[in-house]
Short mmCIF file of C-alpha atoms in Angstrom, two decimals:
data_model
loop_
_atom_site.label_atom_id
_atom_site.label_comp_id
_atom_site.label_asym_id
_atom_site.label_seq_id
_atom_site.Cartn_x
_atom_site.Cartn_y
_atom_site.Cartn_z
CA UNK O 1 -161.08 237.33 -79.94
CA UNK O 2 -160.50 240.66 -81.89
CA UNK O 3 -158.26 242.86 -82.59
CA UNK O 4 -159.39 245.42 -80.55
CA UNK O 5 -158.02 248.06 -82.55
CA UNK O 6 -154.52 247.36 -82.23
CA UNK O 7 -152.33 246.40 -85.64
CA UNK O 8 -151.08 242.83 -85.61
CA UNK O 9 -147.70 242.64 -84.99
CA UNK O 10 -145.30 241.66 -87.75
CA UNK O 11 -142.10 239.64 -86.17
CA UNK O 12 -138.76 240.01 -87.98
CA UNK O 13 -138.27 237.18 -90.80
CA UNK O 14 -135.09 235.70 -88.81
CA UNK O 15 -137.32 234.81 -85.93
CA UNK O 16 -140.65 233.58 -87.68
CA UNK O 17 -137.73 231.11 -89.15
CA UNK O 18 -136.55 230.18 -85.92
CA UNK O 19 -140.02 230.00 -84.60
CA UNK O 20 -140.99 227.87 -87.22
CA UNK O 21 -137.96 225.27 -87.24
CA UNK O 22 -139.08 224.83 -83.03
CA UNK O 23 -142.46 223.74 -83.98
CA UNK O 24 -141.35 221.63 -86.82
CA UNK O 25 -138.90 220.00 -84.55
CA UNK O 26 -141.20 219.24 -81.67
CA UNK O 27 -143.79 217.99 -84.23
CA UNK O 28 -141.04 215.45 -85.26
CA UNK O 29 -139.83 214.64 -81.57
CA UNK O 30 -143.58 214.19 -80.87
CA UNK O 31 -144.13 211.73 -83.90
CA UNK O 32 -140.90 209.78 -82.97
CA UNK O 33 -142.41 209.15 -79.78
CA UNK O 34 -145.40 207.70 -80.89
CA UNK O 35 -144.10 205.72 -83.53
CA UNK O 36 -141.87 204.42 -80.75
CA UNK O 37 -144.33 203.76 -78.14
CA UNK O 38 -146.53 202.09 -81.23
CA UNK O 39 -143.48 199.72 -81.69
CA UNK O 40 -143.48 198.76 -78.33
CA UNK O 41 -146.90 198.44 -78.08
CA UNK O 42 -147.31 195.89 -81.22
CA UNK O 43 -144.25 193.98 -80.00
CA UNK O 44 -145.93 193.60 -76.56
CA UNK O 45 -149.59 192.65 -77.66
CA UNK O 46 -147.52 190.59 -80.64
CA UNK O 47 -145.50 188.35 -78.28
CA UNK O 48 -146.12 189.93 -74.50
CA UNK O 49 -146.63 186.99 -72.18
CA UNK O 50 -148.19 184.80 -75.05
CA UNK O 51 -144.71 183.32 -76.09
CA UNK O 52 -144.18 181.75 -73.01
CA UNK O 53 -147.64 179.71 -73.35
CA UNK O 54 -146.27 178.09 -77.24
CA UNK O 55 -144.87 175.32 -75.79
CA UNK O 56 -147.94 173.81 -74.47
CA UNK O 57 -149.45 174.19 -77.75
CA UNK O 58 -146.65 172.58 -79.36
CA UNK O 59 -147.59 169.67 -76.98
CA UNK O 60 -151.03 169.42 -77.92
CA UNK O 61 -150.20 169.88 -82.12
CA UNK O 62 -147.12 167.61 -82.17
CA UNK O 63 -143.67 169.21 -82.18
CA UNK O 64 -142.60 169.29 -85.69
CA UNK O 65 -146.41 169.70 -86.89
CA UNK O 66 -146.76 172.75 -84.26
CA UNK O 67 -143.51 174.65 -85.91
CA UNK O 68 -145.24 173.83 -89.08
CA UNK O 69 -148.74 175.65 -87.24
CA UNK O 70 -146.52 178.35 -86.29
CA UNK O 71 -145.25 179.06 -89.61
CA UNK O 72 -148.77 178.59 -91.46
CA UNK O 73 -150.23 181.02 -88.57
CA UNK O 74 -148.15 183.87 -88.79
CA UNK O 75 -148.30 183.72 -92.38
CA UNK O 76 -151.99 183.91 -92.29
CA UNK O 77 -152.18 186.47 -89.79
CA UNK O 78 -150.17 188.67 -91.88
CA UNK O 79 -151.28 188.08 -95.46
CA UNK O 80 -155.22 188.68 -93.46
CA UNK O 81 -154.02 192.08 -92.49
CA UNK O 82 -152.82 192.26 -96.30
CA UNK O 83 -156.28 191.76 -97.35
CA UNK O 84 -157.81 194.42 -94.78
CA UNK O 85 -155.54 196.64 -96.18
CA UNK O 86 -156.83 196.01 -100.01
CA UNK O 87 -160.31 196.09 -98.83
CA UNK O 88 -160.18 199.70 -97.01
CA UNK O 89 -158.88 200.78 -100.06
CA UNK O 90 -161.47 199.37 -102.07
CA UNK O 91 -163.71 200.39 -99.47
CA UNK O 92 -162.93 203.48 -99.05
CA UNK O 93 -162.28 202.61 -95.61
CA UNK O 94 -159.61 203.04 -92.58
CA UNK O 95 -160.80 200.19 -89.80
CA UNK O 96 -161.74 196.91 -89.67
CA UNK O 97 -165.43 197.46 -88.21
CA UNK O 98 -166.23 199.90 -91.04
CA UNK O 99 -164.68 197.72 -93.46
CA UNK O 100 -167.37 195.23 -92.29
CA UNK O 101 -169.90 197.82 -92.18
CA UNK O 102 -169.38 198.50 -95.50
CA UNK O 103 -169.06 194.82 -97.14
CA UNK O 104 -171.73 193.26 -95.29
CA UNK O 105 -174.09 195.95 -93.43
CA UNK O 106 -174.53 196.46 -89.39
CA UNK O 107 -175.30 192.88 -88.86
CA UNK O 108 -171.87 192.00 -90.00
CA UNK O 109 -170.89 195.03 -88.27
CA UNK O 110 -172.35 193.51 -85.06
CA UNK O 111 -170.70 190.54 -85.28
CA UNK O 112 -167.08 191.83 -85.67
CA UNK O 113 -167.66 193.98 -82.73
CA UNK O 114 -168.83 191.27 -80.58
CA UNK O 115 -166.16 189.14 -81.67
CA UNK O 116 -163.67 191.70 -81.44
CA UNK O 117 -165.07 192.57 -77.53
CA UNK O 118 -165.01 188.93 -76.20
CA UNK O 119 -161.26 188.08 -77.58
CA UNK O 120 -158.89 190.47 -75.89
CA UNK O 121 -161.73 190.45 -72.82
CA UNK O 122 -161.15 186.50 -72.13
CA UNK O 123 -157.51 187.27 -72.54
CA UNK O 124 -158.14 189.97 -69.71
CA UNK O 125 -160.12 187.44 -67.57
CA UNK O 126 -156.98 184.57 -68.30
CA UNK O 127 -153.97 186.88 -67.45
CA UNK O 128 -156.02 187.98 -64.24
CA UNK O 129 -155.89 183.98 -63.40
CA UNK O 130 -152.54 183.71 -64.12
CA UNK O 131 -151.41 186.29 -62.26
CA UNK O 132 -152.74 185.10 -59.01
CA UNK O 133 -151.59 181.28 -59.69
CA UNK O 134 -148.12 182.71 -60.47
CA UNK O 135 -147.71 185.18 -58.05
CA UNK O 136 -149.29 183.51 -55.07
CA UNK O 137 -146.38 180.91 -55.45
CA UNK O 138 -143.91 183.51 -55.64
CA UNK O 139 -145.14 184.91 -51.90
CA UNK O 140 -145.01 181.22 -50.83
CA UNK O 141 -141.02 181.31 -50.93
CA UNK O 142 -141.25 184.42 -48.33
CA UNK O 143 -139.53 183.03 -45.36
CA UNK O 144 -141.72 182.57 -42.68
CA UNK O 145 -144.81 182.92 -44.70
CA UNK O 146 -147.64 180.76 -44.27
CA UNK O 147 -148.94 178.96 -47.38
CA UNK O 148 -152.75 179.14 -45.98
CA UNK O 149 -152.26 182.69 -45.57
CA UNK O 150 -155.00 185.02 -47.21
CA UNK O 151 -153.30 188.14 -48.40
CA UNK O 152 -151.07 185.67 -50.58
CA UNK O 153 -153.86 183.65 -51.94
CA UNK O 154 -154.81 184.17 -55.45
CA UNK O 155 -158.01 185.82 -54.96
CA UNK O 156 -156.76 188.58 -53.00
CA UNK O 157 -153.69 188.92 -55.33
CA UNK O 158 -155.80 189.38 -57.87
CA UNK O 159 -158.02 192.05 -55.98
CA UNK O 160 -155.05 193.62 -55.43
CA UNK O 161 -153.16 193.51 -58.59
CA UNK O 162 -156.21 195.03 -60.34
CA UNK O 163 -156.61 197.56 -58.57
CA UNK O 164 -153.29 199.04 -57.66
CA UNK O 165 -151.91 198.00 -61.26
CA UNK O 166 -154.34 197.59 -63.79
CA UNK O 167 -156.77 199.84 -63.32
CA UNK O 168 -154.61 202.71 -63.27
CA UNK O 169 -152.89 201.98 -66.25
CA UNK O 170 -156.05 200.93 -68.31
CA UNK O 171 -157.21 204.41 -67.27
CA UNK O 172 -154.79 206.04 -69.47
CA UNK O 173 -156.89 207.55 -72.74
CA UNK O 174 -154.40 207.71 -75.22
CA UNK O 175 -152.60 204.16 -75.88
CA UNK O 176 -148.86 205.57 -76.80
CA UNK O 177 -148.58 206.53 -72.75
CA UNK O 178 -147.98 202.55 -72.64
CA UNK O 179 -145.26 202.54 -74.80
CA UNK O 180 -142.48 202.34 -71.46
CA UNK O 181 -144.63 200.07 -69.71
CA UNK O 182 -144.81 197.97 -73.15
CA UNK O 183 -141.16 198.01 -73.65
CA UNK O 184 -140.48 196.85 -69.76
CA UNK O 185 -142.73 193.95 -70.39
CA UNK O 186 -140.87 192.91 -73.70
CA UNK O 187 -137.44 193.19 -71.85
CA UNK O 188 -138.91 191.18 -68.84
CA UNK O 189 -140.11 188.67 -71.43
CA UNK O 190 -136.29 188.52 -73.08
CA UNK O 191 -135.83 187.93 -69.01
CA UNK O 192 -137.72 184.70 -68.77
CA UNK O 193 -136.72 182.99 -72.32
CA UNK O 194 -133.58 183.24 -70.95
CA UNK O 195 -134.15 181.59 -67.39
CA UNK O 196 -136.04 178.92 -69.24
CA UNK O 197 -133.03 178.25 -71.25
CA UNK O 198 -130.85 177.98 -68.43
CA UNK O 199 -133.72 175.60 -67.15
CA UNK O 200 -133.63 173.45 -70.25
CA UNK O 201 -129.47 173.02 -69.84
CA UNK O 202 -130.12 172.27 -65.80
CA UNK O 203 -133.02 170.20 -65.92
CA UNK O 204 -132.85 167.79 -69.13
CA UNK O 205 -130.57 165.15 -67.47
CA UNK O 206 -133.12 164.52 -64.99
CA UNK O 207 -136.16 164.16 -66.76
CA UNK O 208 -137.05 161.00 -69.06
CA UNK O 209 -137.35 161.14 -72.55
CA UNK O 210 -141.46 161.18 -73.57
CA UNK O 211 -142.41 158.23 -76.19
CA UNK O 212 -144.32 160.29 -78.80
CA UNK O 213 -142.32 163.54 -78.16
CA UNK O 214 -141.06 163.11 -81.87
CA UNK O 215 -144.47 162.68 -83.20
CA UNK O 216 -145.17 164.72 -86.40
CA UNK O 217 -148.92 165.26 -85.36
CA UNK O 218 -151.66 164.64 -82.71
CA UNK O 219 -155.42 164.67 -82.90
CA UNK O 220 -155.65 167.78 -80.82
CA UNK O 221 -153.46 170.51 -83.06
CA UNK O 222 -156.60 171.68 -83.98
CA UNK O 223 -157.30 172.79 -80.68
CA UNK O 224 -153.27 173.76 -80.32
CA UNK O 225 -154.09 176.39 -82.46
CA UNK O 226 -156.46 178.15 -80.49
CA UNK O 227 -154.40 177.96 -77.34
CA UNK O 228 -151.57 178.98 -79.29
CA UNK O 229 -151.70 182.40 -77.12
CA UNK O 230 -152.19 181.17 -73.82
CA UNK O 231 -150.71 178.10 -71.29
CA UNK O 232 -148.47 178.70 -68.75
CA UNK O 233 -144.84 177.29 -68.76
CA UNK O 234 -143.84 177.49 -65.13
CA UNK O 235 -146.37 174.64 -63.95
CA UNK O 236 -143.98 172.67 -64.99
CA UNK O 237 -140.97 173.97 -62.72
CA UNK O 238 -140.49 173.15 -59.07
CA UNK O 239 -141.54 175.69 -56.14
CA UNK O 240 -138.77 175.87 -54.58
CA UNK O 241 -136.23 176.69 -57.35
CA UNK O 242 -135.38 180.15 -56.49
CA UNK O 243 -134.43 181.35 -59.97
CA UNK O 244 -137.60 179.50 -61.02
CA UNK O 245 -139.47 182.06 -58.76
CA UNK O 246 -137.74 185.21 -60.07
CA UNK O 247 -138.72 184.06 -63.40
CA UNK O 248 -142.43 183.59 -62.19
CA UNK O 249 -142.28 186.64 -60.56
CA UNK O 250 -141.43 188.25 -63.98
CA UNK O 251 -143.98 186.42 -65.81
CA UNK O 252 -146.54 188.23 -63.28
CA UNK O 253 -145.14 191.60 -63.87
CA UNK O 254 -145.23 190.68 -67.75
CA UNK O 255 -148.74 189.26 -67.93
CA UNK O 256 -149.77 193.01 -65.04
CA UNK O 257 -148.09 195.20 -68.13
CA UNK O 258 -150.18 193.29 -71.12
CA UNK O 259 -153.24 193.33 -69.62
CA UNK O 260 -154.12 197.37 -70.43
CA UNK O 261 -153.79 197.00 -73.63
CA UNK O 262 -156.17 194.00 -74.19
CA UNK O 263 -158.91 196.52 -72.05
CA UNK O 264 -157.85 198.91 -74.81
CA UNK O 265 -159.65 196.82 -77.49
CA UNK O 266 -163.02 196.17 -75.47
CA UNK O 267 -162.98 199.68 -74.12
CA UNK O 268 -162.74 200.86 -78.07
CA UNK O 269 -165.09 198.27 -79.36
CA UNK O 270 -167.77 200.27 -76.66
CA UNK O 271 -166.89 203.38 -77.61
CA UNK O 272 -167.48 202.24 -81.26
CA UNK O 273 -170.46 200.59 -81.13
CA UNK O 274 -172.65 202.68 -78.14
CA UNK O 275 -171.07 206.32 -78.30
CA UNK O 276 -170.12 206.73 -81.79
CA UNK O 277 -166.36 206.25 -80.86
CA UNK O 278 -166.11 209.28 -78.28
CA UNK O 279 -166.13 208.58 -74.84
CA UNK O 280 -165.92 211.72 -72.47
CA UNK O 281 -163.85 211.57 -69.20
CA UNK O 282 -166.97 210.39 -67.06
CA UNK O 283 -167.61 207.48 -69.54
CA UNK O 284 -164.31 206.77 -70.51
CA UNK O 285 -163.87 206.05 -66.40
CA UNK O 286 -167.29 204.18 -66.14
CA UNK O 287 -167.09 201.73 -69.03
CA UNK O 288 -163.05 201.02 -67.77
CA UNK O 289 -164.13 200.01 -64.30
CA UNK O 290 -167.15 198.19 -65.51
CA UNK O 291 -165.08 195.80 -68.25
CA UNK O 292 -162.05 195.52 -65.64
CA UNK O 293 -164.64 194.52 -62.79
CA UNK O 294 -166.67 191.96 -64.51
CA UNK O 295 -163.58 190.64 -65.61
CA UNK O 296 -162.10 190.25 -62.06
CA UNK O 297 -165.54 189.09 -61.14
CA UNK O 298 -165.33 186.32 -63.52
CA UNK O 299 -161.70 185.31 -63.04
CA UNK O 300 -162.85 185.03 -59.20
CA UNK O 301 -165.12 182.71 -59.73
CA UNK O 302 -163.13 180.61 -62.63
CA UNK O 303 -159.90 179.07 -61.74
CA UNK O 304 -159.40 177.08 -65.25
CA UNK O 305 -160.35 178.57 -68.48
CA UNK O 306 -158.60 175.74 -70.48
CA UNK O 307 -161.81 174.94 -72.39
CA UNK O 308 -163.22 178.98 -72.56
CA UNK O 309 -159.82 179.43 -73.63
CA UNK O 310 -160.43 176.96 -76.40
CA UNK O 311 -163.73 178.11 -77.67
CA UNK O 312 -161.80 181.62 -77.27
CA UNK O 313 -159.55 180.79 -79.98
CA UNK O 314 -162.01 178.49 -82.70
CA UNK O 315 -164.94 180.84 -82.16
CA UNK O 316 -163.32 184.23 -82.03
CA UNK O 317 -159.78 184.18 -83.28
CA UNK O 318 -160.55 181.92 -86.34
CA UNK O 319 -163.40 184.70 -87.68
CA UNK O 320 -161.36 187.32 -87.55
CA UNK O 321 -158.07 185.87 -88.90
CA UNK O 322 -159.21 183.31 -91.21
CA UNK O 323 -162.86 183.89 -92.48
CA UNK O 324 -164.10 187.98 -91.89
CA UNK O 325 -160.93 189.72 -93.89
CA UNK O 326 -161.15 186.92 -97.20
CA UNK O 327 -164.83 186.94 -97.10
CA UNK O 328 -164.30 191.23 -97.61
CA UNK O 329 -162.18 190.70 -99.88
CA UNK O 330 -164.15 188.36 -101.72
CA UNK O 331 -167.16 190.14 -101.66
CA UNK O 332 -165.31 193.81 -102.84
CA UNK O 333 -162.84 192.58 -105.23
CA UNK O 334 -163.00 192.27 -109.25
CA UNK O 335 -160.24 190.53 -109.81
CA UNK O 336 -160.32 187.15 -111.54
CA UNK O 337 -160.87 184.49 -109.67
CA UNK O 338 -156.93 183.24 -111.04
CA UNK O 339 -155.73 186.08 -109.30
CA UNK O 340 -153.23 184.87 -106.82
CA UNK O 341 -155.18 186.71 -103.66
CA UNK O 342 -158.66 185.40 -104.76
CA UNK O 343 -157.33 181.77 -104.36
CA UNK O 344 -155.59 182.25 -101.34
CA UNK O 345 -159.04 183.88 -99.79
CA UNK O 346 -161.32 180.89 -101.15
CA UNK O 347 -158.45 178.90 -99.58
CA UNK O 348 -158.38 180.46 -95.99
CA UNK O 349 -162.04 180.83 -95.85
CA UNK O 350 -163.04 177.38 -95.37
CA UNK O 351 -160.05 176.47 -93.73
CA UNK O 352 -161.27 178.86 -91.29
CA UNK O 353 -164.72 177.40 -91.12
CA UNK O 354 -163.14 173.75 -90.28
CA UNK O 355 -160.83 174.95 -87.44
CA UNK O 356 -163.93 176.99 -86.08
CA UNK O 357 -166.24 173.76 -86.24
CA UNK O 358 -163.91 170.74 -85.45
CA UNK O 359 -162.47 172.94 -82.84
CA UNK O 360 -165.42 173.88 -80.87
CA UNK O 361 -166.42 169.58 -81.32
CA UNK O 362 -162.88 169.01 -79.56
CA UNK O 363 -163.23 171.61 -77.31
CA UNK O 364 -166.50 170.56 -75.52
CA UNK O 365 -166.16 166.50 -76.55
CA UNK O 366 -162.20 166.72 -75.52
CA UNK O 367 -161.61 169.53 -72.91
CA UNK O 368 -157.94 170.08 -71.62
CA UNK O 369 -157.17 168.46 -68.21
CA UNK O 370 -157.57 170.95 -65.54
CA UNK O 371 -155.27 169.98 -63.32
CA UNK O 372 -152.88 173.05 -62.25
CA UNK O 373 -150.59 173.93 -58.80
CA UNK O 374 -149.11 170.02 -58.58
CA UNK O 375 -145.09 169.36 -58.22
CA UNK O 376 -143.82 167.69 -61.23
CA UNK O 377 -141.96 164.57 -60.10
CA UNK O 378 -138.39 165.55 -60.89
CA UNK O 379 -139.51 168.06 -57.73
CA UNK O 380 -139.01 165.11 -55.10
CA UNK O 381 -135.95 164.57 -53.42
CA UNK O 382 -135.45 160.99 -54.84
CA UNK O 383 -135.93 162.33 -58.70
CA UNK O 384 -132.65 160.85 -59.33
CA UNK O 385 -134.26 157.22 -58.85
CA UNK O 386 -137.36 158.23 -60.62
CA UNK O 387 -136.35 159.30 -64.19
CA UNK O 388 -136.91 155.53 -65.71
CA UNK O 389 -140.42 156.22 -64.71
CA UNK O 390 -143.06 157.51 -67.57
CA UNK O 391 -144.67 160.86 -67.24
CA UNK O 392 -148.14 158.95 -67.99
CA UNK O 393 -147.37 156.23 -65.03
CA UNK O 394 -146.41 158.85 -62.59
CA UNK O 395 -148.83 161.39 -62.62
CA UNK O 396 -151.42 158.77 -62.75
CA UNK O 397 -150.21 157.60 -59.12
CA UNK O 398 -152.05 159.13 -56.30
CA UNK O 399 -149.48 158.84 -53.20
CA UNK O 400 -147.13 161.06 -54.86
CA UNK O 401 -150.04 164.05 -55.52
CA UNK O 402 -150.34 163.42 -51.61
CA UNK O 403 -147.21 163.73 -50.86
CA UNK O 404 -147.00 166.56 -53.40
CA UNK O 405 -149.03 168.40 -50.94
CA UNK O 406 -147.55 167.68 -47.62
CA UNK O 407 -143.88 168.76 -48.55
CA UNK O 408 -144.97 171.79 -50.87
CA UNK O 409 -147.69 173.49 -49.29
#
């Protein structure tokens, strides 16, 4: 647009000052926000409902061996972003796919992507299962409700969840709009540590001490560290422990409030890979109800994902924290091969490789019991005479899974 003749008008220094300290201000407001909502948002996808799934892999590892995993993990997971870091810069660089792209061509690009698509979209497909195992028990304690009844059953919770929850919210374009929702989740998670405490403190007297509880390690940590996100801790809680239930209905809200930002990541990895990393409106719509419905599709037909949740972690989590970020490296650096970051690399590498193979040999020659929904046996009225019982003994005794299901269901 012109001028049309007219002189531009000049505004008084005083007020191109105070016109210019409103803008500056808002800017900052505006960046505060996001930096905010980006906390929240890290500290969500970081912990989120994942924390409360650690102590089944601390099962599976061994306790004092699965600290140990934690430790080693999070290390690992943060001297890997390290090492992205050094080899954008190298790179010239500013994301992980073109960081691949530029080490090791679109075939390496290819395989990031895929692996970067199928991670947080299992974890979509496994918090959708969850949600309708854990809230369908919560609607069981309705007074008055019946147990068989469909519109509490987990397939129509799930239906419903997804569409009235987290669809709307995956909608959402711009990821710092989550930033409330990410916070509510992290207080909600605070929430249930603190009801499972309380638990612990109630419940310990009454439950018997397991023989190898103390054992420093067990042949299946390697597969405790790919479950080391997932599991659910309320199986093991009683159905009709009312606090129980305000905890599980918590957990369902939590796992509702993750689950947009895992259909971030797919919905990105799309955009990256098919429309140059621009999705209009009608796309960005399309390719969000196509990922979220073959998701619910799948977590529909699947009601246990324990071993997909296994070849989750060894085939897709182990790549891209262990073997993708030191192979870059590797590959763009000139430093010595004394140089303290070389060694660690040639040391994560294979270590990578042997938790990706012996894992995925576990996972299909070992696969985790399947077994969910059943009363732990501190649950019956007579617990008090049962605690000299073994764990092994009683869950291996039918009657009590029948009468499991005549008094709870």
């Amino acid at each position: 647009m012109g001028y049309q003749g007219q002189q531009p008008v000049v505004l008084p220094q005083r007020d191109l000052d105070d016109k210019e300290t409103l803008v500056s201000e808002h800017k900052h407001k505006g960046k505060t926000c996001r930096q905010s909502a980006a906390v929240f948002n890290v500290v969500n996808s970081i912990i989120g409902s994942g924390v409360i799934g650690l102590p089944y892999s601390m099962k599976q590892a061994g306790f004092p061996l699965g600290v140990l995993l934690l430790f080693c993990v999070s290390y690992v997971t943060d001297f890997s972003l390290v090492l992205l870091i050094k080899g954008g810069a190298l790179s010239g660089t500013d994301t992980y796919q073109s960081l691949v792209n530029k080490t090791f061509g679109f075939p390496g690009y290819l395989l990031l992507s895929i692996l970067q698509f199928l991670y947080p979209f299992i974890a979509m497909i496994s918090y959708n299962i969850i949600t309708g195992d854990t809230l369908s028990k919560v609607f069981q304690r309705i007074p008055g409700v019946d147990p068989e009844n469909f519109f509490i059953g987990r397939h129509f919770i799930i239906v419903l969840s997804t569409v009235a929850f987290t669809l709307p919210l995956s909608l959402y374009r711009d990821v710092a709009k989550l930033g409330k929702i990410s916070l509510t989740s992290t207080v909600l998670t605070t929430l249930i540590l603190g009801i499972v405490m309380t638990r612990v403190i109630s419940l310990g007297p009454h439950i018997p001490k397991t023989e190898d509880a103390w054992v420093f390690a067990k042949p299946s940590a390697i597969q405790a560290i790919g479950v080391m996100s997932f599991g659910d801790l309320f199986e093991n809680y009683c159905r009709n422990d009312d606090l129980v239930t305000f905890g599980r209905f918590c957990y369902g809200v939590t796992v509702l409030l993750t689950y947009p930002i895992e259909c971030f990541v797919t919905r990105e990895v799309i955009a990256n890979v098919f429309f140059g990393g621009n999705l209009s409106s009608v796309f960005h719509t399309i390719v969000t109800v196509v990922i979220i419905t073959a998701a619910t599709l799948v977590s529909l037909l699947i009601d246990c994902l324990g071993i997909v949740l296994e070849l989750s972690g060894v085939l897709c989590a182990a790549p891209l924290i262990f073997i993708i970020p030191s192979a870059c490296y590797l590959k763009l650096s000139e430093e010595p091969r004394t140089h303290s970051d070389k060694i660690m690399s040639c040391v994560m590498l294979p270590i990578g490789a042997v938790v990706m193979v012996v894992g995925f040999v576990m996972a299909v020659t070992n696969p985790q019991d399947c077994t969910h929904g059943q009363e732990m046996f501190y649950c019956f009225p007579d617990n008090v005479s049962l605690t000299s019982i073994s764990v092994s003994h009683f869950q291996l005794t039918t009657p009590f899974s029948v009468l499991n299901l005549s008094i709870f269901q």
